[in-house]
Short mmCIF file of N, CA and C in Angstrom, two decimals:
data_model
loop_
_atom_site.label_atom_id
_atom_site.label_comp_id
_atom_site.label_asym_id
_atom_site.label_seq_id
_atom_site.Cartn_x
_atom_site.Cartn_y
_atom_site.Cartn_z
N ASN A 1 12.42 4.68 11.01
CA ASN A 1 13.82 4.89 10.70
C ASN A 1 14.15 6.37 10.74
N TYR A 2 15.17 6.72 11.48
CA TYR A 2 15.59 8.10 11.62
C TYR A 2 16.86 8.34 10.85
N LYS A 3 16.96 9.52 10.30
CA LYS A 3 18.21 9.99 9.71
C LYS A 3 18.81 10.92 10.76
N PHE A 4 20.04 10.69 11.16
CA PHE A 4 20.67 11.50 12.19
C PHE A 4 21.39 12.69 11.57
N GLN A 5 21.12 13.87 12.11
CA GLN A 5 21.72 15.12 11.63
C GLN A 5 22.72 15.60 12.67
N PRO A 6 23.96 15.83 12.30
CA PRO A 6 24.94 16.28 13.27
C PRO A 6 24.89 17.78 13.56
N LEU A 7 24.17 18.53 12.75
CA LEU A 7 24.22 19.99 12.89
C LEU A 7 22.87 20.58 13.21
N MET A 8 22.86 21.56 14.06
CA MET A 8 21.70 22.40 14.31
C MET A 8 22.22 23.72 14.84
N ASP A 9 21.41 24.72 14.74
CA ASP A 9 21.79 26.01 15.27
C ASP A 9 21.12 26.20 16.62
N GLY A 10 21.91 26.33 17.65
CA GLY A 10 21.44 26.66 19.00
C GLY A 10 22.45 27.61 19.59
N PHE A 11 22.06 28.83 19.85
CA PHE A 11 23.04 29.80 20.32
C PHE A 11 22.39 30.80 21.25
N PRO A 12 23.11 31.45 22.15
CA PRO A 12 24.54 31.23 22.40
C PRO A 12 24.76 29.93 23.15
N ASN A 13 25.95 29.41 23.06
CA ASN A 13 26.31 28.20 23.77
C ASN A 13 27.78 28.30 24.14
N PRO A 14 28.13 28.49 25.39
CA PRO A 14 27.30 28.41 26.58
C PRO A 14 26.28 29.56 26.67
N PHE A 15 25.20 29.31 27.42
CA PHE A 15 24.14 30.30 27.56
C PHE A 15 23.94 30.62 29.04
N SER A 16 23.24 31.74 29.29
CA SER A 16 22.98 32.10 30.69
C SER A 16 21.50 32.00 31.04
N SER A 17 20.60 32.38 30.13
CA SER A 17 19.18 32.29 30.47
C SER A 17 18.31 31.82 29.32
N GLN A 18 18.66 32.12 28.09
CA GLN A 18 17.85 31.74 26.93
C GLN A 18 18.73 31.18 25.83
N ILE A 19 18.12 30.36 25.01
CA ILE A 19 18.82 29.86 23.83
C ILE A 19 17.88 29.97 22.63
N LYS A 20 18.42 30.43 21.53
CA LYS A 20 17.65 30.56 20.30
C LYS A 20 17.97 29.35 19.42
N VAL A 21 16.92 28.70 18.94
CA VAL A 21 17.10 27.49 18.14
C VAL A 21 16.44 27.69 16.78
N LYS A 22 17.19 27.39 15.74
CA LYS A 22 16.66 27.44 14.37
C LYS A 22 16.34 26.03 13.91
N ASN A 23 15.22 25.89 13.23
CA ASN A 23 14.79 24.60 12.70
C ASN A 23 15.68 24.21 11.53
N ILE A 24 16.32 23.04 11.61
CA ILE A 24 17.18 22.57 10.53
C ILE A 24 16.43 21.68 9.56
N PHE A 25 15.20 21.33 9.91
CA PHE A 25 14.43 20.41 9.10
C PHE A 25 13.58 21.17 8.08
N ASP A 26 12.97 20.42 7.20
CA ASP A 26 12.03 20.97 6.22
C ASP A 26 10.92 21.70 6.98
N ALA A 27 10.66 22.93 6.62
CA ALA A 27 9.68 23.76 7.33
C ALA A 27 8.27 23.17 7.27
N ASN A 28 8.00 22.31 6.32
CA ASN A 28 6.67 21.72 6.19
C ASN A 28 6.46 20.53 7.12
N GLN A 29 7.50 20.08 7.79
CA GLN A 29 7.39 18.94 8.68
C GLN A 29 7.26 19.42 10.12
N ASN A 30 6.46 18.71 10.89
CA ASN A 30 6.32 19.04 12.30
C ASN A 30 7.60 18.66 13.03
N ALA A 31 8.15 19.62 13.74
CA ALA A 31 9.37 19.36 14.51
C ALA A 31 9.13 19.77 15.95
N LYS A 32 9.80 19.09 16.85
CA LYS A 32 9.70 19.45 18.27
C LYS A 32 11.09 19.51 18.86
N TYR A 33 11.20 20.22 19.97
CA TYR A 33 12.46 20.28 20.70
C TYR A 33 12.25 19.74 22.09
N GLN A 34 13.32 19.23 22.66
CA GLN A 34 13.34 18.77 24.04
C GLN A 34 14.66 19.19 24.67
N VAL A 35 14.60 19.61 25.92
CA VAL A 35 15.80 19.90 26.70
C VAL A 35 15.85 18.84 27.79
N LEU A 36 16.99 18.15 27.86
CA LEU A 36 17.18 17.04 28.79
C LEU A 36 18.38 17.30 29.68
N ASN A 37 18.34 16.77 30.90
CA ASN A 37 19.53 16.85 31.74
C ASN A 37 20.43 15.65 31.43
N ILE A 38 21.55 15.53 32.13
CA ILE A 38 22.50 14.46 31.82
C ILE A 38 21.97 13.08 32.18
N ASN A 39 20.89 13.03 32.97
CA ASN A 39 20.25 11.77 33.32
C ASN A 39 19.13 11.39 32.35
N GLY A 40 18.90 12.25 31.35
CA GLY A 40 17.86 11.98 30.37
C GLY A 40 16.48 12.46 30.77
N GLN A 41 16.37 13.17 31.90
CA GLN A 41 15.08 13.70 32.34
C GLN A 41 14.67 14.87 31.46
N LEU A 42 13.41 14.87 31.06
CA LEU A 42 12.87 15.93 30.24
C LEU A 42 12.62 17.17 31.08
N LEU A 43 13.23 18.29 30.69
CA LEU A 43 13.09 19.54 31.45
C LEU A 43 12.23 20.57 30.74
N ALA A 44 12.21 20.52 29.41
CA ALA A 44 11.41 21.46 28.62
C ALA A 44 11.15 20.82 27.27
N GLU A 45 10.02 21.16 26.67
CA GLU A 45 9.71 20.68 25.33
C GLU A 45 8.72 21.61 24.68
N GLY A 46 8.66 21.53 23.37
CA GLY A 46 7.73 22.36 22.63
C GLY A 46 7.84 22.10 21.14
N LEU A 47 6.99 22.78 20.40
CA LEU A 47 7.02 22.68 18.95
C LEU A 47 7.97 23.70 18.39
N LEU A 48 8.60 23.34 17.30
CA LEU A 48 9.60 24.19 16.69
C LEU A 48 9.12 24.63 15.31
N ASP A 49 8.86 25.91 15.18
CA ASP A 49 8.54 26.45 13.87
C ASP A 49 9.86 26.72 13.17
N GLU A 50 9.99 27.87 12.57
CA GLU A 50 11.24 28.23 11.90
C GLU A 50 12.35 28.52 12.91
N GLN A 51 11.95 29.15 14.03
CA GLN A 51 12.92 29.51 15.07
C GLN A 51 12.15 29.66 16.38
N VAL A 52 12.80 29.34 17.49
CA VAL A 52 12.16 29.47 18.79
C VAL A 52 13.19 29.97 19.80
N LEU A 53 12.73 30.78 20.74
CA LEU A 53 13.56 31.26 21.84
C LEU A 53 13.11 30.50 23.09
N ILE A 54 14.01 29.71 23.65
CA ILE A 54 13.69 28.87 24.81
C ILE A 54 14.27 29.52 26.06
N SER A 55 13.41 29.82 27.01
CA SER A 55 13.86 30.41 28.27
C SER A 55 14.22 29.29 29.25
N LEU A 56 15.49 29.28 29.66
CA LEU A 56 15.98 28.24 30.57
C LEU A 56 16.66 28.85 31.79
N ASP A 57 16.18 30.01 32.20
CA ASP A 57 16.80 30.71 33.33
C ASP A 57 16.62 29.97 34.65
N TYR A 58 15.68 29.07 34.75
CA TYR A 58 15.42 28.32 35.98
C TYR A 58 16.41 27.17 36.18
N LEU A 59 17.21 26.84 35.17
CA LEU A 59 18.18 25.75 35.29
C LEU A 59 19.42 26.20 36.03
N VAL A 60 20.02 25.29 36.78
CA VAL A 60 21.29 25.59 37.44
C VAL A 60 22.42 25.40 36.42
N ALA A 61 23.58 25.97 36.71
CA ALA A 61 24.73 25.82 35.81
C ALA A 61 25.05 24.35 35.63
N GLY A 62 25.36 23.97 34.39
CA GLY A 62 25.69 22.57 34.14
C GLY A 62 25.55 22.22 32.67
N VAL A 63 25.55 20.92 32.40
CA VAL A 63 25.48 20.39 31.04
C VAL A 63 24.07 19.85 30.79
N TYR A 64 23.53 20.19 29.63
CA TYR A 64 22.21 19.75 29.21
C TYR A 64 22.28 19.33 27.74
N PHE A 65 21.21 18.73 27.26
CA PHE A 65 21.14 18.33 25.86
C PHE A 65 19.89 18.89 25.22
N LEU A 66 20.05 19.38 24.01
CA LEU A 66 18.94 19.90 23.21
C LEU A 66 18.71 18.91 22.08
N ARG A 67 17.50 18.41 21.99
CA ARG A 67 17.18 17.43 20.97
C ARG A 67 16.08 17.98 20.06
N LEU A 68 16.31 17.94 18.77
CA LEU A 68 15.32 18.30 17.76
C LEU A 68 14.92 17.04 17.02
N GLU A 69 13.63 16.92 16.77
CA GLU A 69 13.14 15.69 16.15
C GLU A 69 11.92 16.00 15.28
N ASN A 70 11.86 15.33 14.14
CA ASN A 70 10.63 15.32 13.36
C ASN A 70 10.31 13.86 13.05
N ASN A 71 9.49 13.59 12.07
CA ASN A 71 9.09 12.21 11.79
C ASN A 71 10.21 11.35 11.22
N LYS A 72 11.26 11.98 10.69
CA LYS A 72 12.31 11.22 10.01
C LYS A 72 13.71 11.50 10.52
N GLU A 73 13.92 12.61 11.20
CA GLU A 73 15.28 13.02 11.57
C GLU A 73 15.37 13.37 13.05
N LEU A 74 16.59 13.24 13.57
CA LEU A 74 16.86 13.51 14.97
C LEU A 74 18.23 14.17 15.08
N SER A 75 18.33 15.21 15.89
CA SER A 75 19.61 15.88 16.10
C SER A 75 19.72 16.27 17.57
N THR A 76 20.88 16.06 18.15
CA THR A 76 21.11 16.38 19.56
C THR A 76 22.44 17.12 19.69
N ILE A 77 22.43 18.18 20.49
CA ILE A 77 23.67 18.88 20.81
C ILE A 77 23.77 19.09 22.32
N LYS A 78 24.99 19.24 22.77
CA LYS A 78 25.25 19.52 24.19
C LYS A 78 25.14 21.01 24.41
N LEU A 79 24.44 21.40 25.48
CA LEU A 79 24.34 22.80 25.89
C LEU A 79 25.05 22.96 27.22
N ILE A 80 25.66 24.11 27.41
CA ILE A 80 26.31 24.42 28.67
C ILE A 80 25.67 25.67 29.24
N LYS A 81 25.11 25.53 30.45
CA LYS A 81 24.53 26.68 31.16
C LYS A 81 25.59 27.23 32.09
N LYS A 82 25.87 28.55 31.94
CA LYS A 82 26.90 29.13 32.80
C LYS A 82 26.28 29.86 33.97
#
């Protein structure tokens, strides 16, 4: 069972090459991030400590989704690459 969180910090948005993401979950829980395209294809993933800088300069301009997840919670936001 997941608790859905509507808020997370991911900035700047729109972005040009990198996005900084802050962990919204309890720091003691393992959290991961995923970057997906509009078709749901996984483009990048990794573990999320307190904060992570994700380099996405290889992506073309468009709409993407950033998903944060731990064992109990899930949060997704729309990202715009300019």
